[in-house]
mmCIF file of C-alpha atoms in Angstrom:
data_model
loop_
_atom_site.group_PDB
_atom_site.id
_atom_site.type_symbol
_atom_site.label_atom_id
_atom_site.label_comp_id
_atom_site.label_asym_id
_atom_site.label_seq_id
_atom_site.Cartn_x
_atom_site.Cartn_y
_atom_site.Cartn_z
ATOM 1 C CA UNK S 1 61.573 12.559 6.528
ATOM 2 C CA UNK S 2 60.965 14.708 3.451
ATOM 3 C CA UNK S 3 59.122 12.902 0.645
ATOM 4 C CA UNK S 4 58.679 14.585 -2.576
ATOM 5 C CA UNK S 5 56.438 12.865 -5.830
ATOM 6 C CA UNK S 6 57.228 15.413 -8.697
ATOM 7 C CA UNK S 7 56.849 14.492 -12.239
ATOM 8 C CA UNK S 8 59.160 12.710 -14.749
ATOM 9 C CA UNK S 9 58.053 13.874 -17.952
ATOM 10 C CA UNK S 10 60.313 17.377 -18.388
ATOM 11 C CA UNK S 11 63.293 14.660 -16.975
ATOM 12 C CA UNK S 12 62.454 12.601 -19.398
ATOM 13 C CA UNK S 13 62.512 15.026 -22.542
ATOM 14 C CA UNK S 14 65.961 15.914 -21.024
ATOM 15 C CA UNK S 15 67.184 12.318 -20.519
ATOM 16 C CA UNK S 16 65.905 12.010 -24.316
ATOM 17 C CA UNK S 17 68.788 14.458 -25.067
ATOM 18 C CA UNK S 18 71.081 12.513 -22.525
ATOM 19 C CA UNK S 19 70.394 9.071 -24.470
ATOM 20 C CA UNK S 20 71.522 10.690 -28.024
ATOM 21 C CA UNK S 21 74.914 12.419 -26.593
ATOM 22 C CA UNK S 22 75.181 11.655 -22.933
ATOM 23 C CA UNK S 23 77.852 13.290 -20.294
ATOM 24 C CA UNK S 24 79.450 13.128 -17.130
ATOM 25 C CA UNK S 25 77.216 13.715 -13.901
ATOM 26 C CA UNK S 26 78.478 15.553 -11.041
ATOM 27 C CA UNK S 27 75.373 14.980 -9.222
ATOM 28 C CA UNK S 28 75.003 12.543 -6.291
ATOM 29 C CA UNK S 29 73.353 9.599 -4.827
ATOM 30 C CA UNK S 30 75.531 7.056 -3.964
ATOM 31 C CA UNK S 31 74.885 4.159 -2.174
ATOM 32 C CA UNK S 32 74.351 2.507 0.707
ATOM 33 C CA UNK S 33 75.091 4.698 3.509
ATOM 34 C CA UNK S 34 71.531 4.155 6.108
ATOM 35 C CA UNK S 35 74.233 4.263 2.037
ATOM 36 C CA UNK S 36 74.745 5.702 3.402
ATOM 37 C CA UNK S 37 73.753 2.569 4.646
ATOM 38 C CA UNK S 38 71.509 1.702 1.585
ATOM 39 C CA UNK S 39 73.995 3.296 -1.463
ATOM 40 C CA UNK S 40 72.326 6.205 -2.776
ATOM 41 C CA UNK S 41 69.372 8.520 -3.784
ATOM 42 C CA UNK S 42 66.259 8.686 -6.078
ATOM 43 C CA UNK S 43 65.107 12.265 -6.953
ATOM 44 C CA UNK S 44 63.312 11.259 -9.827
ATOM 45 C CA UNK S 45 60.452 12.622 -10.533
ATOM 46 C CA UNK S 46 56.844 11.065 -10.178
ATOM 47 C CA UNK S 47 54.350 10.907 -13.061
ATOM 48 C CA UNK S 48 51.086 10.010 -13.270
ATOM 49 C CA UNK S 49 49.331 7.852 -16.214
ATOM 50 C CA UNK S 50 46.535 10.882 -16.711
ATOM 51 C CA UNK S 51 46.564 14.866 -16.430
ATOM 52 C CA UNK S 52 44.345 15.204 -13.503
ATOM 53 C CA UNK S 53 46.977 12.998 -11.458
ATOM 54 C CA UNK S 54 49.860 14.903 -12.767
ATOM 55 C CA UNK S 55 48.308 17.931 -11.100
ATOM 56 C CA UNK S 56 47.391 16.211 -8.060
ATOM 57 C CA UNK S 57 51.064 14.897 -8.184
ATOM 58 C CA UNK S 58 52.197 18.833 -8.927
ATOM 59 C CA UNK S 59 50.220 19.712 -5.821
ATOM 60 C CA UNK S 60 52.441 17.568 -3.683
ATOM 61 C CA UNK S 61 55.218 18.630 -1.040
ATOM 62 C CA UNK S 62 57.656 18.804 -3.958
ATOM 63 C CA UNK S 63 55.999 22.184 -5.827
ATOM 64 C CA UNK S 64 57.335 20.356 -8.975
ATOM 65 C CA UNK S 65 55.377 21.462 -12.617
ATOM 66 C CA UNK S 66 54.157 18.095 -13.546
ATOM 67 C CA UNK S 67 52.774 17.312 -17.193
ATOM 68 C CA UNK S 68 50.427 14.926 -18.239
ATOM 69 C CA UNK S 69 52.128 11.176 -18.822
ATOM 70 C CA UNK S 70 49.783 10.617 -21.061
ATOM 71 C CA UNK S 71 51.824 12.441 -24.440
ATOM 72 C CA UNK S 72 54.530 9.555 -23.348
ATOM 73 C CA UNK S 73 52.153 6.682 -23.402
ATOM 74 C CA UNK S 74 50.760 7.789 -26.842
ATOM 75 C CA UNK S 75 53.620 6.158 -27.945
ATOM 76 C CA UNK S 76 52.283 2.629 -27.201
ATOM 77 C CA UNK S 77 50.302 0.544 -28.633
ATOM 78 C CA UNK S 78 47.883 -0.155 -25.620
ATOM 79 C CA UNK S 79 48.704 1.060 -22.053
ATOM 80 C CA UNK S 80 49.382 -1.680 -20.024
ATOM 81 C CA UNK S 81 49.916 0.553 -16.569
ATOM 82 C CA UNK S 82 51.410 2.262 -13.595
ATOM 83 C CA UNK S 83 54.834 0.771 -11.692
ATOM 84 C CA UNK S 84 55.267 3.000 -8.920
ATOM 85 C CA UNK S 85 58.906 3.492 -7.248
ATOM 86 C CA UNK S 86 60.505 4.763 -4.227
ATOM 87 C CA UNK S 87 63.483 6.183 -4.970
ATOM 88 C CA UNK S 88 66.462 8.252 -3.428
ATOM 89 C CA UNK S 89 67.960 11.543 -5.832
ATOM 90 C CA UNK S 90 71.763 10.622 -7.787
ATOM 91 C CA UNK S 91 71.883 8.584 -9.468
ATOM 92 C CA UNK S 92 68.860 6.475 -8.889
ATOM 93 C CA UNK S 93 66.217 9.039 -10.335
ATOM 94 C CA UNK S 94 68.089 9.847 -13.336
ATOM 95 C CA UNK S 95 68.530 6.602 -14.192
ATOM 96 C CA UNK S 96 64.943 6.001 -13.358
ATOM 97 C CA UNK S 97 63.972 8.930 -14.988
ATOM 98 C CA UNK S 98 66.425 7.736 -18.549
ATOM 99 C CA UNK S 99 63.862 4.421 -18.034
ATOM 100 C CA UNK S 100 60.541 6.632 -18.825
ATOM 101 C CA UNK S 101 60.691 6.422 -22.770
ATOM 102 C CA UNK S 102 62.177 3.131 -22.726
ATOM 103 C CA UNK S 103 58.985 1.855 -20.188
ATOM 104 C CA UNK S 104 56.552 4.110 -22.499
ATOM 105 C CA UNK S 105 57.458 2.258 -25.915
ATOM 106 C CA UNK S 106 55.817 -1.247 -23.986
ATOM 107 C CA UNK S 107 52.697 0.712 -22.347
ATOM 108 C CA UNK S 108 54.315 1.600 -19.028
ATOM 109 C CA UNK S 109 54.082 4.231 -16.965
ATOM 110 C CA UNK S 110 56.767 5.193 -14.161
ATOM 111 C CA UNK S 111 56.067 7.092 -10.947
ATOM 112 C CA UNK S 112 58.765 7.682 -9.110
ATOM 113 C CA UNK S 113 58.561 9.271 -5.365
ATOM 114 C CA UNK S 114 61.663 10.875 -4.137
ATOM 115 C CA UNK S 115 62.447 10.153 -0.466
ATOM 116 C CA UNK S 116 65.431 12.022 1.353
ATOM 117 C CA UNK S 117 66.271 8.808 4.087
ATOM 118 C CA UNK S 118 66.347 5.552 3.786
ATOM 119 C CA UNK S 119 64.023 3.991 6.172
ATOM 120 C CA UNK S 120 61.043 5.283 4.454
ATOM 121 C CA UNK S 121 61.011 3.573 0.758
ATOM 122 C CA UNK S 122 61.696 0.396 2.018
ATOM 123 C CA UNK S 123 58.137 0.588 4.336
ATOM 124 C CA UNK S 124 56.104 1.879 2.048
ATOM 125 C CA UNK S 125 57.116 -0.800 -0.347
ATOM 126 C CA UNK S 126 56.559 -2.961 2.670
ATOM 127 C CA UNK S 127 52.736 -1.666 3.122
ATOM 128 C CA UNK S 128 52.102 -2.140 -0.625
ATOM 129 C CA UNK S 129 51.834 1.724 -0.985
ATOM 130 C CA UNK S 130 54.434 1.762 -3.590
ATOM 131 C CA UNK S 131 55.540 -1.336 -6.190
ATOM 132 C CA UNK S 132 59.365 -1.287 -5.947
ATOM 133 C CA UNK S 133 62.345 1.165 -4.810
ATOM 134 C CA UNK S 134 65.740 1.412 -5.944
ATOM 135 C CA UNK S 135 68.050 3.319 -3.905
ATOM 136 C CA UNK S 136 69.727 0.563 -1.838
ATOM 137 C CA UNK S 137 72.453 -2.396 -2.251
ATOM 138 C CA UNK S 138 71.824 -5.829 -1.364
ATOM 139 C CA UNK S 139 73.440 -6.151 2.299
ATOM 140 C CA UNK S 140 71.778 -3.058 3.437
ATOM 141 C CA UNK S 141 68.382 -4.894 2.307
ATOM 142 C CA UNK S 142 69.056 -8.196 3.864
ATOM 143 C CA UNK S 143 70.064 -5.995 7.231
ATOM 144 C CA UNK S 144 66.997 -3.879 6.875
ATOM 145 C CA UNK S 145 64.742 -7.045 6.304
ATOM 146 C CA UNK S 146 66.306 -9.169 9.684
ATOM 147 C CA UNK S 147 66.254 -5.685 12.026
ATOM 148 C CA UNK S 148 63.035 -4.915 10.959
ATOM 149 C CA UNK S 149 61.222 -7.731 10.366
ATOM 150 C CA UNK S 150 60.053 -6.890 6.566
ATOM 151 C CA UNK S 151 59.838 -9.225 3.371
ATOM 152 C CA UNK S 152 62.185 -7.193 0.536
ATOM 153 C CA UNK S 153 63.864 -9.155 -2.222
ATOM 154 C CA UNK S 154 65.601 -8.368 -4.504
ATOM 155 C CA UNK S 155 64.046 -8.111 -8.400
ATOM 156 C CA UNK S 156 67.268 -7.332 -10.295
ATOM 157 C CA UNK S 157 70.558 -6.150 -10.023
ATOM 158 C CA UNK S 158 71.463 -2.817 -11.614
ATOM 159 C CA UNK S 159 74.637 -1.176 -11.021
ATOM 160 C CA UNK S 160 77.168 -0.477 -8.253
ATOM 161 C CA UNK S 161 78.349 2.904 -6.975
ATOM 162 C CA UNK S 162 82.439 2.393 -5.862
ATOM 163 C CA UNK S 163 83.259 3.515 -2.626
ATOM 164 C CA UNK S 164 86.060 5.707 -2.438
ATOM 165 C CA UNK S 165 88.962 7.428 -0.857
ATOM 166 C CA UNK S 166 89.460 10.947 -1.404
ATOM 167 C CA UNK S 167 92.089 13.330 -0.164
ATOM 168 C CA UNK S 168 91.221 16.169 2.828
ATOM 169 C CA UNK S 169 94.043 17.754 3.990
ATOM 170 C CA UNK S 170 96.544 14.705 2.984
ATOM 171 C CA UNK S 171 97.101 14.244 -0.840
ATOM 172 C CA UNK S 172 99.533 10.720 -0.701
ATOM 173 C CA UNK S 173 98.194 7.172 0.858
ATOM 174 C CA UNK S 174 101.590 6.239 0.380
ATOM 175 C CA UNK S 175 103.159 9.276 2.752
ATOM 176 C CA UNK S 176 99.928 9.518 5.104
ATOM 177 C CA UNK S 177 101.686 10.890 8.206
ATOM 178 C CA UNK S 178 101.065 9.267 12.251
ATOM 179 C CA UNK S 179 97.827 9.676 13.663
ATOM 180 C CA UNK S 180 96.254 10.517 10.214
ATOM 181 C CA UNK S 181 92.723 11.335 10.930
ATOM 182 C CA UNK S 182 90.538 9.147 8.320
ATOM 183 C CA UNK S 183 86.964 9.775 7.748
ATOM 184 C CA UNK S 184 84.179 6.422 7.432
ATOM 185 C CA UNK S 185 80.676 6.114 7.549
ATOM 186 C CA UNK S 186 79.545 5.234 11.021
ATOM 187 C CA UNK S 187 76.410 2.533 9.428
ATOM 188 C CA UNK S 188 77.284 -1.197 9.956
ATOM 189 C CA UNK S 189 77.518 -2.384 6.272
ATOM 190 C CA UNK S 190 79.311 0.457 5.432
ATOM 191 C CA UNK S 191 81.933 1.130 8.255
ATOM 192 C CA UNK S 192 83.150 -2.611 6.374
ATOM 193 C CA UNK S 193 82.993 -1.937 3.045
ATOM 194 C CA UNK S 194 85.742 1.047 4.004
ATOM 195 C CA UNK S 195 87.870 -0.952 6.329
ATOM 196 C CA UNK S 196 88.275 -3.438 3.500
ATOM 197 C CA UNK S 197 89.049 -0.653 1.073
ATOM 198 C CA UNK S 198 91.757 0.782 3.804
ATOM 199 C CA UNK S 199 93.004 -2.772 4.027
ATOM 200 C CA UNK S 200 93.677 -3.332 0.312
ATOM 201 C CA UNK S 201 95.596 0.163 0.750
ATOM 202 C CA UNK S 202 97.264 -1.667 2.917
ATOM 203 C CA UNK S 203 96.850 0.856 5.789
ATOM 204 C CA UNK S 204 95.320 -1.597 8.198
ATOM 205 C CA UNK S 205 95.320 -5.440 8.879
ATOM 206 C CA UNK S 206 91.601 -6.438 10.059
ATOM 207 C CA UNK S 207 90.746 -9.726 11.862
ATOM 208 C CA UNK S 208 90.317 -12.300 8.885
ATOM 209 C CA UNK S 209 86.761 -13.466 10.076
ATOM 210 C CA UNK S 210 85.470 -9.688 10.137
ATOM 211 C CA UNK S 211 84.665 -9.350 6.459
ATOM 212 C CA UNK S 212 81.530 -7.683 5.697
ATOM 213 C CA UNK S 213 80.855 -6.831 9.417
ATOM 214 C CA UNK S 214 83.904 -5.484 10.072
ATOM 215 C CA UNK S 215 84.220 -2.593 12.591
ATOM 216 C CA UNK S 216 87.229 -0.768 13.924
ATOM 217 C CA UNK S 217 87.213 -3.106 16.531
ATOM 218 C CA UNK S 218 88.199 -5.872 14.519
ATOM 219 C CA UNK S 219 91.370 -3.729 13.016
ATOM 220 C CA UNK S 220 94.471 -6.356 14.494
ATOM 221 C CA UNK S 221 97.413 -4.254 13.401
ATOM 222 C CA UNK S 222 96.882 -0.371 12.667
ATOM 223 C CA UNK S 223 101.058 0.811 12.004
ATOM 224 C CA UNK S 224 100.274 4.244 10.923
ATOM 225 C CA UNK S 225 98.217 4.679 14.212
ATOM 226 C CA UNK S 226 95.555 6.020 12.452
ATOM 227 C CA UNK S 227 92.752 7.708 13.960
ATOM 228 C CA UNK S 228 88.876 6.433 12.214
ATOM 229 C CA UNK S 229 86.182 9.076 12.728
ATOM 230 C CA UNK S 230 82.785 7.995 12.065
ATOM 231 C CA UNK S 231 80.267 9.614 10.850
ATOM 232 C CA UNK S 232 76.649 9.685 9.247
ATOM 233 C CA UNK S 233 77.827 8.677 5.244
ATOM 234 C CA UNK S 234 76.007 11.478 3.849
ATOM 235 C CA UNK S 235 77.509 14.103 6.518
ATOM 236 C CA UNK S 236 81.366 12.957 4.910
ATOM 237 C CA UNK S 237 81.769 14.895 2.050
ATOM 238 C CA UNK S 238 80.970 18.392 3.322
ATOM 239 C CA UNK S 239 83.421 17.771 6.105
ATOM 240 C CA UNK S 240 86.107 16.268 3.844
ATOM 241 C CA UNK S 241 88.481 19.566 4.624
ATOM 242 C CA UNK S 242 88.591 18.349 8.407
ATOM 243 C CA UNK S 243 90.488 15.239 7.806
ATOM 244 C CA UNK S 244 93.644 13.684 6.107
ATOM 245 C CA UNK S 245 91.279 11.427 4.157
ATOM 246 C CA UNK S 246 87.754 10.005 3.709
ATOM 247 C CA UNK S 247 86.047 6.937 2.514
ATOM 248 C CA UNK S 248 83.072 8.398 0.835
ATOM 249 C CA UNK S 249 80.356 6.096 -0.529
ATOM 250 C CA UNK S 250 79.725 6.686 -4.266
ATOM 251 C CA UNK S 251 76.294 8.361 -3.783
ATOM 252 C CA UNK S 252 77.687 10.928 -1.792
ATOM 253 C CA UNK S 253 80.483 11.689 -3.698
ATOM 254 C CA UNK S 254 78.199 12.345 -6.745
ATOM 255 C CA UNK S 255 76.115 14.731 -5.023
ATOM 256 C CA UNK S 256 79.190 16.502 -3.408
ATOM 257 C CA UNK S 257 80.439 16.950 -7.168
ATOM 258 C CA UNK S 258 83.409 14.213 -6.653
ATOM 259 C CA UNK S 259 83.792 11.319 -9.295
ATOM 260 C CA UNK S 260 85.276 8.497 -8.031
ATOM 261 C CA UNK S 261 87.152 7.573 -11.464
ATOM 262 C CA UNK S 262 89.075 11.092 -11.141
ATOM 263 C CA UNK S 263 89.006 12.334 -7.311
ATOM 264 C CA UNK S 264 89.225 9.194 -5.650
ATOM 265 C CA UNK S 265 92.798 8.111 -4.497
ATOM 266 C CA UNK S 266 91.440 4.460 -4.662
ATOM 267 C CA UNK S 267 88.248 2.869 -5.481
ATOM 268 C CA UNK S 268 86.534 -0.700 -4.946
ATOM 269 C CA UNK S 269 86.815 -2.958 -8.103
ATOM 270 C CA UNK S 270 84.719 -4.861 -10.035
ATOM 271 C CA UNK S 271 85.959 -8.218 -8.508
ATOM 272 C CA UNK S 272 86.315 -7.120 -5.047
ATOM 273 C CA UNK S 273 84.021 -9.209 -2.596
ATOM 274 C CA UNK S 274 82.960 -5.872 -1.551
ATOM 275 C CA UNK S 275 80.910 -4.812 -4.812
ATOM 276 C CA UNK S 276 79.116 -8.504 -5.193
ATOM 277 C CA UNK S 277 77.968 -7.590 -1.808
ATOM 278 C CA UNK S 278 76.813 -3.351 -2.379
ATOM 279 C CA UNK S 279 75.295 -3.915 -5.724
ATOM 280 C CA UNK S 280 72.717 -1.575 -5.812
ATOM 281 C CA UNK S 281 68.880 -3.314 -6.785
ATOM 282 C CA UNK S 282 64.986 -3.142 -7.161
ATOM 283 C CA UNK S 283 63.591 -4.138 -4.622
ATOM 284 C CA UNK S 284 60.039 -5.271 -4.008
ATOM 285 C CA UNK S 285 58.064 -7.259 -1.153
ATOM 286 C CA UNK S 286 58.555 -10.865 -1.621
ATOM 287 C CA UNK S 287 56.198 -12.603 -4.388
ATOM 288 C CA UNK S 288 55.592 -9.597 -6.266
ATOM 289 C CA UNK S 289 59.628 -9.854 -7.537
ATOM 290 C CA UNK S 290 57.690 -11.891 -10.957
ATOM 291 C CA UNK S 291 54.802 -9.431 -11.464
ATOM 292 C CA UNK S 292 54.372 -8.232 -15.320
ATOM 293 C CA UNK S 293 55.587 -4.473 -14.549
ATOM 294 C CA UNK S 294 58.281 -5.375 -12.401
ATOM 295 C CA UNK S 295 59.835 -7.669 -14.748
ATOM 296 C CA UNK S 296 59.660 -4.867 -17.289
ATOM 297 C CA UNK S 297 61.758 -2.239 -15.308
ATOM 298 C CA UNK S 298 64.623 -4.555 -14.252
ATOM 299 C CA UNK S 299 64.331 -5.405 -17.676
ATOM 300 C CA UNK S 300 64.732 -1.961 -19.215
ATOM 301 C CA UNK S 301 66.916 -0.843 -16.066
ATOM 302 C CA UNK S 302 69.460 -3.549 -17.735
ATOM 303 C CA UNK S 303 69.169 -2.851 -20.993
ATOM 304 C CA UNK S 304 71.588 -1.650 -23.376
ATOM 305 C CA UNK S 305 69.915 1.627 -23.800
ATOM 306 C CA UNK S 306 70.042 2.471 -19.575
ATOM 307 C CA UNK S 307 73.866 0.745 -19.387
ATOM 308 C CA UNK S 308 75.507 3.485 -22.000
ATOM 309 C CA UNK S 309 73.486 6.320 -20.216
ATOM 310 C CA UNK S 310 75.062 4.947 -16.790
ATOM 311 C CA UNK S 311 78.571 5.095 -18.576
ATOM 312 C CA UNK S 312 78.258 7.914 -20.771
ATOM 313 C CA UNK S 313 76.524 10.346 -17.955
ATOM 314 C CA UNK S 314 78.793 9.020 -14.476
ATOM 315 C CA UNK S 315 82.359 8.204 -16.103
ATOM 316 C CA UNK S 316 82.872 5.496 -13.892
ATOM 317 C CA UNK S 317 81.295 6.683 -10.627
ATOM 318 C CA UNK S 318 78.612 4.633 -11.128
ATOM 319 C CA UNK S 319 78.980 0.799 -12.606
ATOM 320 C CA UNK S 320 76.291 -1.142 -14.667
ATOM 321 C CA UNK S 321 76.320 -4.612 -13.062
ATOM 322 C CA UNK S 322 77.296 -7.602 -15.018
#
C-alpha cells in the first residue's frame, strides 16, 4: 500500500480558479472497484492547521511542497480545527481539495491523506487515526463492515460516479458479434453493478433474485454467447484494446482520460437501482457520524458551491447526489 499526506493549500489556490470558471476533468478516480470495489480515489492533498506540520507533512512519503494552512484559516473568525480524511486520487481529492476554502470561511481545517487501495482508509478510520474517508460507495462499505468486522457508517451522501461501457475493439452494442469478449471488474459489488448495466443493454438475461450480488453465474440466458473476463476494476482501462467492450467503473475511466457522458456507449442512470446502491459517501466509525467537523464537511461537500464544481469540472462523469 502506498500512502501519501501532501498538502492542499497550492490545490486549493487552483480549485479557487476552478470555482470562478470551472472545466471538464479527464482525471480519474472512480468508484467502487475494491471500486474498484469501493468507487474511486482521493489524491488530495493533506494540510496541516500550522507551518511546522505542513513541513512535517512535506517530509512525508509523498515529497509534496506543503505550505502553511494557516494563510487559509486567517480567513476565519476563530479556528475551530482539524477534520482529517482518507481519501483515494479522482475525483475524491479534488473535490476534497474544492472543500478547503469553503471549510476555511467556518474555522476548518482539511487534511486529506491520499491512499492508493482501498483496504487501508477504511482501517485507519477504523483505529481512530483518521476522522472520515471518502473514496467508497455505500454497498462496498456495508460489505467491508460484515467481512471485516468494522463499525463504518455512512455521514452523507455526495455524488455517484456512472459505470460505463466503452468500446475496445467493437464500436456497436447493437452489432456486437458471437463470442464478443466483454471486460468487468472481477470485485463482488461490482461484477453486479455491470451485469445489470449489460442487462438493460439487453445483452444478457440474469436470474431475477441476483440483483446486487449478481455474478456470471446467475446470467440465465446469454444469446450472443458472450465471453465475461474479469478483472481487477482498476487493471480495465489500460487493457480496454484487448476486448470488444468493457464495463469500466467511473473512477477508472476518469483517470484513464475517458468521460462517461462522451466515451461511454451506455451509462447507469440516475434512477437505476444500481446508483441508490454505489453512491459514493463519508464515511466515519459509528457515533462520530454527528460530531461538529463532520457535520461541516458533508455539509460543504453538498453545498451549492462543491455541486457546480462537480458539474462544471467532470461533465457528467461524476453526479452530485440528490
Amino acid at each position: 500500500m502506498k500512502k501519501k499526506a501532501v498538502s492542499l493549500i497550492l490545490t486549493a489556490i487552483l480549485t479557487a480558479g476552478l470555482l470562478a470558471g470551472c472545466g471538464s476533468n479527464t482525471a480519474q478516480t472512480g468508484a467502487a472497484s475494491a471500486e474498484s470495489e469501493a468507487s474511486g480515489e482521493a489524491a488530495a492533498p493533506a494540510e496541516s492547521a500550522a507551518s511546522e506540520a505542513a513541513d512535517e507533512t512535506a517530509s512525508a512519503e509523498s515529497g509534496a511542497e506543503s505550505t502553511d494552512a494557516a494563510d487559509v484559516a486567517e480567513t476565519t473568525a476563530e479556528a475551530k480545527g482539524t477534520i482529517t480524511v482518507a481519501a483515494t486520487s479522482v475525483p475524491h481529492a479534488e473535490i476534497l481539495a474544492a472543500a478547503v476554502p469553503l471549510l476555511a470561511q467556518q474555522g476548518w481545517t482539511l487534511e486529506v491523506t491520499e491512499f492508493t487501495d482501498y483496504i487501508m482508509p477504511n482501517e485507519v478510520v477504523e483505529s481512530g487515526e483518521i476522522d472520515a474517508n471518502y473514496f467508497q460507495h455505500i454497498t462496498y462499505l456495508e460489505s467491508f463492515n460484515e467481512e471485516r468486522g468494522t463499525h463504518l457508517v455512512s455521514a452523507g451522501s455526495i455524488h455517484y460516479e456512472p459505470l460505463g461501457i466503452y468500446p475496445g475493439k467493437q464500436s456497436d452494442l447493437s452489432a456486437i458479434p458471437e463470442g464478443a469478449e466483454i471486460a468487468v471488474p472481477n470485485d463482488t459489488t461490482n461484477e453486479a453493478r455491470a451485469l445489470l448495466l449489460l442487462q438493460e443493454q439487453g445483452l444478457i438475461t440474469l436470474n431475477a433474485d441476483a440483483g446486487i450480488n449478481a455474478t456470471v453465474n446467475d446470467i440465465t440466458d446469454n444469446p450472443h454467447k458472450i465471453s465475461f473476463v474479469e478483472l481487477a476494476a482498476e487493471q480495465i482501462p489500460r487493457s480496454l484494446p484487448d476486448f470488444d467492450f468493457a464495463v469500466i467503473n467511473g473512477n477508472y475511466a476518469l483517470q484513464a482520460g475517458l468521460n462517461a457522458s462522451t466515451d461511454a456507449l451506455a451509462v447507469e442512470t440516475s434512477d437505476s437501482e444500481a446508483v441508490q446502491k454505489y453512491v459514493n459517501v463519508v464515511a466515519v466509525k459509528e457515533g462520530n457520524e454527528n460530531s461538529e467537523g463532520i457535520q461541516a464537511l458533508v455539509e460543504v461537500l453538498k453545498s451549492d458551491e462543491i455541486r457546480q464544481f462537480i458539474e462544471d469540472t467532470y461533465q457528467g462523469s461524476v453526479v452530485p447526489f440528490e
